[in-house]
């Protein structure tokens, strides 16, 4: 069984509002023996009965198949080898596409695609008359049938389809949910929970959409395991521990960071954990910090385990997590003191471009290139942690590959945090500056 949808592979034109390294696998049985939840029905037609009820002979069926494979080809991605995956395990692209179908999505079925005498022939002959997904559901096919048939080229889709999968939690009262919406949502969440080893009920009850929630629960579970392993083995949290956690984490589309979003884009994959000041002026720990504390603890411990002696007094209240974008030239709003940054992943390029002498007295576009420095913050022999003033101009160079970055910084208004939030963050290893600490001690 293999992981699905490598983070970064789907960033350009991604169908989801969040990105992660998929570990979802499907172990469904062949759909002709399945219900909407992938369970076998209590009664199955016997092979002899199915053969007797066939609508045509095998000879007639074989004649009808002439030229059909060329007219009804399987999706091109099905030609790609998937080691360790059986033909009854569905591909990530299939999940991505079918979870966007709607009741009114127009479809057409390949005529007589399944051989007479098989258990699926009679069902297929019935539901293949459907012209929309809604009709297909009414005629007795289910999402697992759609996956099976689509991967074999038995279904052509004309549209329309959703730009993103249905998320019932985010729907408003004005939006009318169809039975197709409910069936796809229920089926996919059950598949997700089952194959990620989660309790289905844990996917709900927070503001996180269920797909986002599922993968963050995996990140939380695995971060806990890595913390326990490091303690048992008496070692530091490794770069590999951090990278694995970042791959498991589900990043959201963040359109609020207007100062870093590259030209021509409307959002970036970016999250902040720890302390934050929201648009209403409230200063608090982010919801994700409280929902997934071991993820925070692992990232904090990684830094605390290896912070250089010359920066041993570095303090921070917040952590910015970034995935697969090159921040344009910008200045942070009002950080208190310096920031520490490090990048992870398999990439080339992506150095931090930094103007250490920038005092905000000049427009960004007029800053002289000669005054900039390029800092390698990757995991190679020349890379490492970089200490810099986030309030001075900085950007990220173009890169190729999959790149994550972590920025540790202190919120300018950290001294107004609620004591409860401060105590919670400190319990995770976050170290707030003292009330008398100078803003630029290390700069």
CSV table of C-alpha atoms in Angstrom, one decimal:
chain,number,residue,atom,x,y,z
A,1,UNK,CA,0.0,0.0,0.0
A,2,UNK,CA,1.4,3.4,-1.0
A,3,UNK,CA,0.8,7.0,0.0
A,4,UNK,CA,-1.1,9.3,-2.2
A,5,UNK,CA,-0.9,12.8,-3.6
A,6,UNK,CA,2.6,13.9,-2.7
A,7,UNK,CA,2.5,17.4,-1.2
A,8,UNK,CA,3.6,19.8,-3.9
A,9,UNK,CA,2.5,17.6,-6.8
A,10,UNK,CA,-1.0,19.2,-6.7
A,11,UNK,CA,-0.1,22.7,-5.6
A,12,UNK,CA,-0.6,24.2,-9.1
A,13,UNK,CA,-4.3,23.9,-9.8
A,14,UNK,CA,-5.0,22.0,-6.6
A,15,UNK,CA,-8.7,21.1,-6.2
A,16,UNK,CA,-8.6,21.4,-2.4
A,17,UNK,CA,-8.5,24.4,0.0
A,18,UNK,CA,-5.6,22.7,1.8
A,19,UNK,CA,-2.6,20.7,0.9
A,20,UNK,CA,-0.9,17.8,2.6
A,21,UNK,CA,1.1,14.6,1.9
A,22,UNK,CA,-1.7,12.1,1.4
A,23,UNK,CA,-1.4,8.8,3.3
A,24,UNK,CA,-4.8,7.7,2.3
A,25,UNK,CA,-5.1,4.3,0.8
A,26,UNK,CA,-8.2,2.5,-0.4
A,27,UNK,CA,-8.7,-1.2,0.3
A,28,UNK,CA,-12.2,-1.4,-1.1
A,29,UNK,CA,-13.5,-4.7,-2.6
A,30,UNK,CA,-14.7,-4.7,-6.1
A,31,UNK,CA,-17.7,-2.4,-6.3
A,32,UNK,CA,-20.2,-4.9,-7.8
A,33,UNK,CA,-20.5,-6.5,-4.4
A,34,UNK,CA,-20.7,-3.3,-2.4
A,35,UNK,CA,-23.1,-0.8,-0.9
A,36,UNK,CA,-22.4,3.0,-0.4
A,37,UNK,CA,-20.2,2.2,2.6
A,38,UNK,CA,-18.2,-0.4,0.8
A,39,UNK,CA,-19.8,-3.2,2.8
A,40,UNK,CA,-21.0,-6.5,1.2
A,41,UNK,CA,-24.8,-6.8,1.0
A,42,UNK,CA,-26.5,-9.5,3.0
A,43,UNK,CA,-27.5,-11.4,-0.2
A,44,UNK,CA,-25.5,-11.9,-3.4
A,45,UNK,CA,-26.9,-13.2,-6.7
A,46,UNK,CA,-25.4,-16.6,-7.4
A,47,UNK,CA,-23.2,-16.9,-10.5
A,48,UNK,CA,-25.7,-19.3,-12.1
A,49,UNK,CA,-28.6,-16.9,-11.5
A,50,UNK,CA,-26.6,-14.0,-12.8
A,51,UNK,CA,-25.7,-16.0,-15.9
A,52,UNK,CA,-29.3,-17.0,-16.5
A,53,UNK,CA,-30.5,-13.4,-16.1
A,54,UNK,CA,-27.9,-12.0,-18.5
A,55,UNK,CA,-29.2,-9.7,-21.3
A,56,UNK,CA,-27.0,-11.2,-24.0
A,57,UNK,CA,-24.7,-14.1,-24.8
A,58,UNK,CA,-21.0,-14.0,-24.3
A,59,UNK,CA,-20.5,-14.1,-28.1
A,60,UNK,CA,-22.9,-11.1,-28.6
A,61,UNK,CA,-21.1,-9.2,-25.9
A,62,UNK,CA,-17.6,-9.8,-27.4
A,63,UNK,CA,-18.8,-8.4,-30.7
A,64,UNK,CA,-20.0,-5.3,-29.0
A,65,UNK,CA,-16.5,-4.7,-27.5
A,66,UNK,CA,-14.8,-4.2,-30.8
A,67,UNK,CA,-13.1,-0.8,-30.8
A,68,UNK,CA,-14.6,0.2,-27.5
A,69,UNK,CA,-11.2,0.5,-25.7
A,70,UNK,CA,-10.1,3.1,-28.1
A,71,UNK,CA,-13.3,5.1,-27.9
A,72,UNK,CA,-13.5,4.8,-24.1
A,73,UNK,CA,-9.9,4.9,-22.8
A,74,UNK,CA,-8.9,4.8,-19.2
A,75,UNK,CA,-7.6,8.0,-17.6
A,76,UNK,CA,-3.9,8.6,-18.6
A,77,UNK,CA,-2.8,8.4,-15.0
A,78,UNK,CA,-3.8,4.8,-14.9
A,79,UNK,CA,-0.8,3.9,-17.1
A,80,UNK,CA,1.6,5.1,-14.4
A,81,UNK,CA,2.9,2.2,-12.2
A,82,UNK,CA,1.9,2.1,-8.6
A,83,UNK,CA,4.1,-0.5,-6.9
A,84,UNK,CA,2.4,-2.2,-4.0
A,85,UNK,CA,-1.1,-1.2,-5.0
A,86,UNK,CA,-3.6,-3.8,-6.3
A,87,UNK,CA,-6.0,-2.9,-9.1
A,88,UNK,CA,-8.9,-2.6,-6.6
A,89,UNK,CA,-7.2,0.2,-4.8
A,90,UNK,CA,-8.2,3.6,-6.2
A,91,UNK,CA,-5.8,6.3,-7.2
A,92,UNK,CA,-5.5,9.7,-5.7
A,93,UNK,CA,-6.6,11.4,-8.9
A,94,UNK,CA,-9.7,9.4,-8.8
A,95,UNK,CA,-10.6,10.5,-5.3
A,96,UNK,CA,-9.8,14.1,-6.2
A,97,UNK,CA,-12.1,14.0,-9.2
A,98,UNK,CA,-15.1,12.0,-7.9
A,99,UNK,CA,-15.4,14.0,-4.7
A,100,UNK,CA,-16.2,17.0,-6.8
A,101,UNK,CA,-19.1,15.5,-8.7
A,102,UNK,CA,-22.6,16.9,-8.2
A,103,UNK,CA,-26.1,15.5,-8.8
A,104,UNK,CA,-26.4,17.5,-12.0
A,105,UNK,CA,-22.9,16.4,-13.3
A,106,UNK,CA,-23.6,15.0,-16.8
A,107,UNK,CA,-22.0,11.6,-17.4
A,108,UNK,CA,-22.2,8.8,-20.0
A,109,UNK,CA,-21.4,5.1,-19.6
A,110,UNK,CA,-19.7,2.8,-22.0
A,111,UNK,CA,-22.4,0.5,-23.4
A,112,UNK,CA,-22.3,-3.0,-22.1
A,113,UNK,CA,-18.9,-2.7,-20.4
A,114,UNK,CA,-19.2,-5.7,-18.1
A,115,UNK,CA,-19.5,-9.2,-19.4
A,116,UNK,CA,-22.7,-11.3,-19.1
A,117,UNK,CA,-22.7,-13.9,-16.4
A,118,UNK,CA,-20.7,-11.7,-14.0
A,119,UNK,CA,-22.2,-10.5,-10.7
A,120,UNK,CA,-21.9,-6.9,-11.9
A,121,UNK,CA,-23.4,-7.2,-15.4
A,122,UNK,CA,-27.0,-6.9,-14.3
A,123,UNK,CA,-26.4,-3.9,-12.1
A,124,UNK,CA,-24.3,-2.2,-14.7
A,125,UNK,CA,-26.9,-2.7,-17.4
A,126,UNK,CA,-29.4,-0.9,-15.2
A,127,UNK,CA,-27.4,2.0,-13.9
A,128,UNK,CA,-25.4,2.6,-17.1
A,129,UNK,CA,-28.6,4.2,-18.5
A,130,UNK,CA,-28.0,7.2,-16.2
A,131,UNK,CA,-27.1,10.5,-17.8
A,132,UNK,CA,-26.3,12.4,-14.6
A,133,UNK,CA,-24.6,11.4,-11.3
A,134,UNK,CA,-27.9,11.9,-9.6
A,135,UNK,CA,-29.6,9.4,-11.9
A,136,UNK,CA,-26.8,6.9,-11.4
A,137,UNK,CA,-27.3,7.0,-7.7
A,138,UNK,CA,-31.0,6.5,-8.1
A,139,UNK,CA,-30.4,3.5,-10.4
A,140,UNK,CA,-28.3,1.8,-7.8
A,141,UNK,CA,-24.6,2.8,-8.2
A,142,UNK,CA,-22.5,4.2,-5.4
A,143,UNK,CA,-19.2,6.1,-5.1
A,144,UNK,CA,-17.2,3.0,-5.0
A,145,UNK,CA,-18.8,1.9,-8.3
A,146,UNK,CA,-18.0,5.3,-9.8
A,147,UNK,CA,-14.3,4.9,-8.8
A,148,UNK,CA,-14.1,1.5,-10.3
A,149,UNK,CA,-15.8,2.4,-13.5
A,150,UNK,CA,-14.0,5.7,-14.0
A,151,UNK,CA,-10.6,4.2,-13.6
A,152,UNK,CA,-11.4,1.7,-16.3
A,153,UNK,CA,-12.7,4.2,-18.8
A,154,UNK,CA,-16.3,3.2,-18.4
A,155,UNK,CA,-17.5,6.7,-17.6
A,156,UNK,CA,-17.1,10.0,-19.5
A,157,UNK,CA,-17.8,13.2,-17.6
A,158,UNK,CA,-19.1,16.3,-19.3
A,159,UNK,CA,-19.6,18.4,-16.1
A,160,UNK,CA,-20.2,20.6,-14.3
A,161,UNK,CA,-18.1,19.6,-11.3
A,162,UNK,CA,-17.3,21.5,-8.2
A,163,UNK,CA,-14.0,23.5,-8.0
A,164,UNK,CA,-13.5,21.8,-4.6
A,165,UNK,CA,-15.0,18.8,-2.8
A,166,UNK,CA,-18.3,19.2,-1.0
A,167,UNK,CA,-17.9,20.3,2.6
A,168,UNK,CA,-21.2,20.0,4.4
A,169,UNK,CA,-19.8,21.7,7.5
A,170,UNK,CA,-19.1,24.9,5.6
A,171,UNK,CA,-22.4,25.0,3.8
A,172,UNK,CA,-24.9,27.8,4.6
A,173,UNK,CA,-28.6,27.5,5.1
A,174,UNK,CA,-29.2,28.9,1.6
A,175,UNK,CA,-27.3,26.0,0.0
A,176,UNK,CA,-29.4,23.0,-0.8
A,177,UNK,CA,-27.6,19.7,-0.2
A,178,UNK,CA,-28.6,16.9,-2.6
A,179,UNK,CA,-28.5,13.2,-1.9
A,180,UNK,CA,-25.4,12.9,-4.0
A,181,UNK,CA,-23.7,15.5,-1.8
A,182,UNK,CA,-24.6,13.6,1.3
A,183,UNK,CA,-23.6,10.2,-0.1
A,184,UNK,CA,-20.2,11.4,-1.4
A,185,UNK,CA,-19.4,13.3,1.8
A,186,UNK,CA,-20.4,10.4,4.1
A,187,UNK,CA,-18.6,7.8,2.0
A,188,UNK,CA,-15.4,9.7,1.6
A,189,UNK,CA,-15.1,10.6,5.2
A,190,UNK,CA,-15.6,7.0,6.2
A,191,UNK,CA,-12.9,5.9,3.7
A,192,UNK,CA,-10.6,8.6,5.1
A,193,UNK,CA,-11.1,7.7,8.7
A,194,UNK,CA,-10.8,3.9,8.0
A,195,UNK,CA,-7.6,4.1,6.0
A,196,UNK,CA,-5.9,6.7,8.2
A,197,UNK,CA,-6.7,4.7,11.4
A,198,UNK,CA,-8.9,7.4,12.9
A,199,UNK,CA,-12.2,7.4,14.7
A,200,UNK,CA,-14.8,8.7,12.2
A,201,UNK,CA,-16.4,10.7,15.0
A,202,UNK,CA,-13.2,12.6,15.6
A,203,UNK,CA,-13.4,14.2,12.2
A,204,UNK,CA,-16.2,16.5,13.3
A,205,UNK,CA,-16.9,18.9,16.1
A,206,UNK,CA,-14.3,21.6,15.3
A,207,UNK,CA,-14.2,24.4,12.7
A,208,UNK,CA,-11.7,22.4,10.6
A,209,UNK,CA,-13.2,20.8,7.5
A,210,UNK,CA,-13.1,17.0,7.8
A,211,UNK,CA,-10.3,16.4,5.2
A,212,UNK,CA,-8.2,19.0,6.9
A,213,UNK,CA,-9.0,17.6,10.3
A,214,UNK,CA,-8.2,14.0,9.3
A,215,UNK,CA,-4.7,14.8,8.2
A,216,UNK,CA,-3.9,17.1,11.1
A,217,UNK,CA,-5.0,14.4,13.4
A,218,UNK,CA,-2.5,12.1,11.7
A,219,UNK,CA,0.2,14.8,12.1
A,220,UNK,CA,-0.8,15.1,15.8
A,221,UNK,CA,-0.7,11.3,16.3
A,222,UNK,CA,2.7,10.9,14.6
A,223,UNK,CA,4.2,13.9,16.3
A,224,UNK,CA,3.3,12.4,19.7
A,225,UNK,CA,4.9,9.1,18.6
A,226,UNK,CA,8.1,10.9,17.5
A,227,UNK,CA,8.3,12.9,20.7
A,228,UNK,CA,8.0,9.6,22.7
A,229,UNK,CA,10.6,7.9,20.6
A,230,UNK,CA,13.1,10.8,21.0
A,231,UNK,CA,12.6,10.8,24.7
A,232,UNK,CA,13.0,7.0,25.0
A,233,UNK,CA,16.1,7.0,22.8
A,234,UNK,CA,17.6,10.0,24.6
A,235,UNK,CA,18.1,12.0,21.4
A,236,UNK,CA,17.1,15.3,19.8
A,237,UNK,CA,14.1,15.8,17.5
A,238,UNK,CA,15.6,15.3,14.1
A,239,UNK,CA,15.2,17.2,10.8
A,240,UNK,CA,13.5,14.1,9.5
A,241,UNK,CA,11.0,14.2,12.3
A,242,UNK,CA,10.1,17.8,11.4
A,243,UNK,CA,9.9,17.1,7.7
A,244,UNK,CA,7.7,14.1,8.2
A,245,UNK,CA,5.4,16.1,10.4
A,246,UNK,CA,5.2,19.0,7.9
A,247,UNK,CA,4.3,16.5,5.1
A,248,UNK,CA,1.5,15.1,7.3
A,249,UNK,CA,0.2,18.6,8.3
A,250,UNK,CA,-2.6,20.0,6.1
A,251,UNK,CA,-1.9,23.5,5.1
A,252,UNK,CA,-4.8,26.0,4.4
A,253,UNK,CA,-5.1,28.4,1.6
A,254,UNK,CA,-4.2,31.7,3.3
A,255,UNK,CA,-5.3,34.9,1.6
A,256,UNK,CA,-4.7,37.1,4.6
A,257,UNK,CA,-0.9,37.4,4.2
A,258,UNK,CA,-1.1,40.0,1.4
A,259,UNK,CA,2.4,41.2,1.9
A,260,UNK,CA,4.0,37.8,1.1
A,261,UNK,CA,1.7,36.5,-1.7
A,262,UNK,CA,3.6,36.3,-5.0
A,263,UNK,CA,2.3,38.5,-7.8
A,264,UNK,CA,-0.5,37.0,-9.8
A,265,UNK,CA,-1.6,34.7,-6.9
A,266,UNK,CA,-4.5,35.2,-4.5
A,267,UNK,CA,-3.3,33.0,-1.6
A,268,UNK,CA,-0.4,30.9,-0.2
A,269,UNK,CA,-0.1,27.7,1.8
A,270,UNK,CA,0.6,29.1,5.2
A,271,UNK,CA,-0.4,28.6,8.9
A,272,UNK,CA,0.5,30.3,12.1
A,273,UNK,CA,0.6,28.4,15.4
A,274,UNK,CA,1.3,29.9,18.8
A,275,UNK,CA,0.2,33.4,19.6
A,276,UNK,CA,-1.6,35.6,17.1
A,277,UNK,CA,-3.4,38.9,16.9
A,278,UNK,CA,-6.6,38.5,14.8
A,279,UNK,CA,-8.3,41.2,12.8
A,280,UNK,CA,-10.5,42.2,15.7
A,281,UNK,CA,-7.5,42.8,17.9
A,282,UNK,CA,-7.8,39.8,20.0
A,283,UNK,CA,-4.5,38.3,21.1
A,284,UNK,CA,-4.7,34.5,21.7
A,285,UNK,CA,-3.3,31.1,20.9
A,286,UNK,CA,-4.6,29.9,17.5
A,287,UNK,CA,-7.2,27.2,17.5
A,288,UNK,CA,-4.8,24.8,15.7
A,289,UNK,CA,-2.3,25.3,18.6
A,290,UNK,CA,-4.9,24.0,21.1
A,291,UNK,CA,-6.2,21.2,18.8
A,292,UNK,CA,-2.8,19.8,17.9
A,293,UNK,CA,-0.5,20.6,20.8
A,294,UNK,CA,2.0,17.8,20.1
A,295,UNK,CA,2.7,19.2,16.6
A,296,UNK,CA,3.6,22.5,18.3
A,297,UNK,CA,5.6,20.8,20.9
A,298,UNK,CA,7.7,18.9,18.4
A,299,UNK,CA,8.5,22.0,16.4
A,300,UNK,CA,9.4,23.9,19.5
A,301,UNK,CA,11.6,21.1,20.8
A,302,UNK,CA,13.4,20.8,17.5
A,303,UNK,CA,14.5,24.4,17.9
A,304,UNK,CA,15.3,24.3,21.6
A,305,UNK,CA,17.4,21.1,21.0
A,306,UNK,CA,19.8,22.9,18.7
A,307,UNK,CA,19.6,26.7,19.1
A,308,UNK,CA,23.2,28.1,18.8
A,309,UNK,CA,24.9,29.2,22.0
A,310,UNK,CA,25.3,32.8,20.7
A,311,UNK,CA,21.5,32.9,20.4
A,312,UNK,CA,20.6,31.0,23.5
A,313,UNK,CA,18.6,33.8,24.8
A,314,UNK,CA,16.3,33.9,21.7
A,315,UNK,CA,12.6,34.0,22.6
A,316,UNK,CA,9.5,33.5,20.5
A,317,UNK,CA,5.7,33.3,20.9
A,318,UNK,CA,4.6,32.2,17.4
A,319,UNK,CA,5.6,29.9,14.6
A,320,UNK,CA,4.8,30.5,10.9
A,321,UNK,CA,4.6,27.4,8.7
A,322,UNK,CA,4.9,27.7,4.9
A,323,UNK,CA,4.6,25.3,2.1
A,324,UNK,CA,5.7,25.6,-1.5
A,325,UNK,CA,5.7,29.3,-2.3
A,326,UNK,CA,8.4,32.0,-2.6
A,327,UNK,CA,7.4,35.0,-0.5
A,328,UNK,CA,7.8,38.2,-2.4
A,329,UNK,CA,9.9,41.1,-1.0
A,330,UNK,CA,8.1,42.4,2.1
A,331,UNK,CA,8.6,43.6,5.7
A,332,UNK,CA,6.8,42.0,8.6
A,333,UNK,CA,4.4,44.3,10.4
A,334,UNK,CA,5.6,44.7,14.0
A,335,UNK,CA,7.6,41.7,15.2
A,336,UNK,CA,9.3,42.0,18.6
A,337,UNK,CA,13.0,41.4,18.1
A,338,UNK,CA,14.6,38.9,15.6
A,339,UNK,CA,13.2,35.8,13.9
A,340,UNK,CA,14.8,32.4,13.3
A,341,UNK,CA,14.0,30.6,10.0
A,342,UNK,CA,14.8,27.2,8.6
A,343,UNK,CA,13.7,25.4,5.4
A,344,UNK,CA,13.0,21.7,4.9
A,345,UNK,CA,12.4,19.4,1.9
A,346,UNK,CA,14.0,18.3,-1.3
A,347,UNK,CA,14.5,21.5,-3.3
A,348,UNK,CA,17.0,23.7,-5.1
A,349,UNK,CA,17.2,27.4,-4.8
A,350,UNK,CA,14.9,29.0,-2.2
A,351,UNK,CA,17.5,31.0,-0.3
A,352,UNK,CA,16.4,33.9,1.9
A,353,UNK,CA,17.2,37.2,0.4
A,354,UNK,CA,17.6,39.7,3.2
A,355,UNK,CA,18.4,43.5,3.5
A,356,UNK,CA,20.0,43.7,7.0
A,357,UNK,CA,20.5,47.5,6.9
A,358,UNK,CA,16.9,48.3,5.8
A,359,UNK,CA,15.4,50.8,8.2
A,360,UNK,CA,12.1,51.2,6.2
A,361,UNK,CA,13.3,54.6,4.9
A,362,UNK,CA,13.1,53.5,1.3
A,363,UNK,CA,10.4,51.9,-0.8
A,364,UNK,CA,10.9,48.2,-1.3
A,365,UNK,CA,11.3,48.5,-5.1
A,366,UNK,CA,14.1,51.0,-4.6
A,367,UNK,CA,16.3,49.0,-2.3
A,368,UNK,CA,19.7,48.5,-3.8
A,369,UNK,CA,20.6,44.9,-4.6
A,370,UNK,CA,24.1,45.4,-3.4
A,371,UNK,CA,22.7,45.8,0.1
A,372,UNK,CA,21.1,42.4,0.2
A,373,UNK,CA,22.6,39.1,1.3
A,374,UNK,CA,21.5,35.6,0.4
A,375,UNK,CA,21.2,33.1,3.2
A,376,UNK,CA,21.1,29.3,2.6
A,377,UNK,CA,18.5,28.0,5.1
A,378,UNK,CA,18.1,24.5,3.7
A,379,UNK,CA,19.3,21.2,5.0
A,380,UNK,CA,22.5,21.0,2.9
A,381,UNK,CA,26.0,21.4,4.1
A,382,UNK,CA,25.9,25.1,3.6
A,383,UNK,CA,22.5,25.6,5.0
A,384,UNK,CA,21.1,26.0,8.5
A,385,UNK,CA,19.2,28.3,10.8
A,386,UNK,CA,19.3,32.0,10.0
A,387,UNK,CA,18.7,34.8,12.5
A,388,UNK,CA,17.3,38.0,10.9
A,389,UNK,CA,15.1,41.0,11.5
A,390,UNK,CA,11.7,40.3,10.0
A,391,UNK,CA,10.8,44.0,10.1
A,392,UNK,CA,13.5,44.6,7.5
A,393,UNK,CA,13.0,43.7,3.8
A,394,UNK,CA,13.3,40.0,2.9
A,395,UNK,CA,12.0,37.6,0.3
A,396,UNK,CA,12.5,34.0,-0.9
A,397,UNK,CA,14.3,33.2,-4.1
A,398,UNK,CA,12.6,31.0,-6.7
A,399,UNK,CA,13.1,27.3,-6.2
A,400,UNK,CA,12.3,23.9,-7.7
A,401,UNK,CA,11.0,21.0,-5.7
A,402,UNK,CA,9.1,20.7,-2.5
A,403,UNK,CA,10.0,23.3,0.1
A,404,UNK,CA,8.7,23.9,3.6
A,405,UNK,CA,9.8,26.7,5.9
A,406,UNK,CA,9.4,27.4,9.6
A,407,UNK,CA,9.7,30.9,11.0
A,408,UNK,CA,10.0,31.4,14.8
A,409,UNK,CA,9.1,35.0,15.9
A,410,UNK,CA,7.7,37.1,18.7
A,411,UNK,CA,4.4,39.0,18.3
A,412,UNK,CA,4.9,42.7,18.9
A,413,UNK,CA,1.9,42.8,21.3
A,414,UNK,CA,2.9,39.6,23.2
A,415,UNK,CA,2.8,41.3,26.5
A,416,UNK,CA,-1.0,41.7,26.2
A,417,UNK,CA,-1.6,37.9,25.9
A,418,UNK,CA,-4.0,36.3,28.3
A,419,UNK,CA,-2.3,34.5,31.1
A,420,UNK,CA,-4.1,31.3,30.3
A,421,UNK,CA,-2.8,31.3,26.8
A,422,UNK,CA,0.7,32.2,27.9
A,423,UNK,CA,0.8,29.4,30.4
A,424,UNK,CA,-0.5,26.9,27.8
A,425,UNK,CA,2.2,27.9,25.3
A,426,UNK,CA,4.9,27.8,27.9
A,427,UNK,CA,3.8,24.3,28.8
A,428,UNK,CA,4.7,23.3,25.2
A,429,UNK,CA,8.2,24.8,25.5
A,430,UNK,CA,7.4,28.3,24.0
A,431,UNK,CA,9.6,30.9,25.8
A,432,UNK,CA,8.1,34.4,26.0
A,433,UNK,CA,10.4,37.4,26.3
A,434,UNK,CA,10.7,38.9,29.7
A,435,UNK,CA,8.9,42.3,30.3
A,436,UNK,CA,12.2,44.1,30.4
A,437,UNK,CA,13.8,42.5,27.4
A,438,UNK,CA,15.2,44.8,24.8
A,439,UNK,CA,13.6,44.4,21.4
A,440,UNK,CA,16.8,44.0,19.4
A,441,UNK,CA,19.1,42.2,21.8
A,442,UNK,CA,20.5,39.9,19.1
A,443,UNK,CA,20.5,42.4,16.3
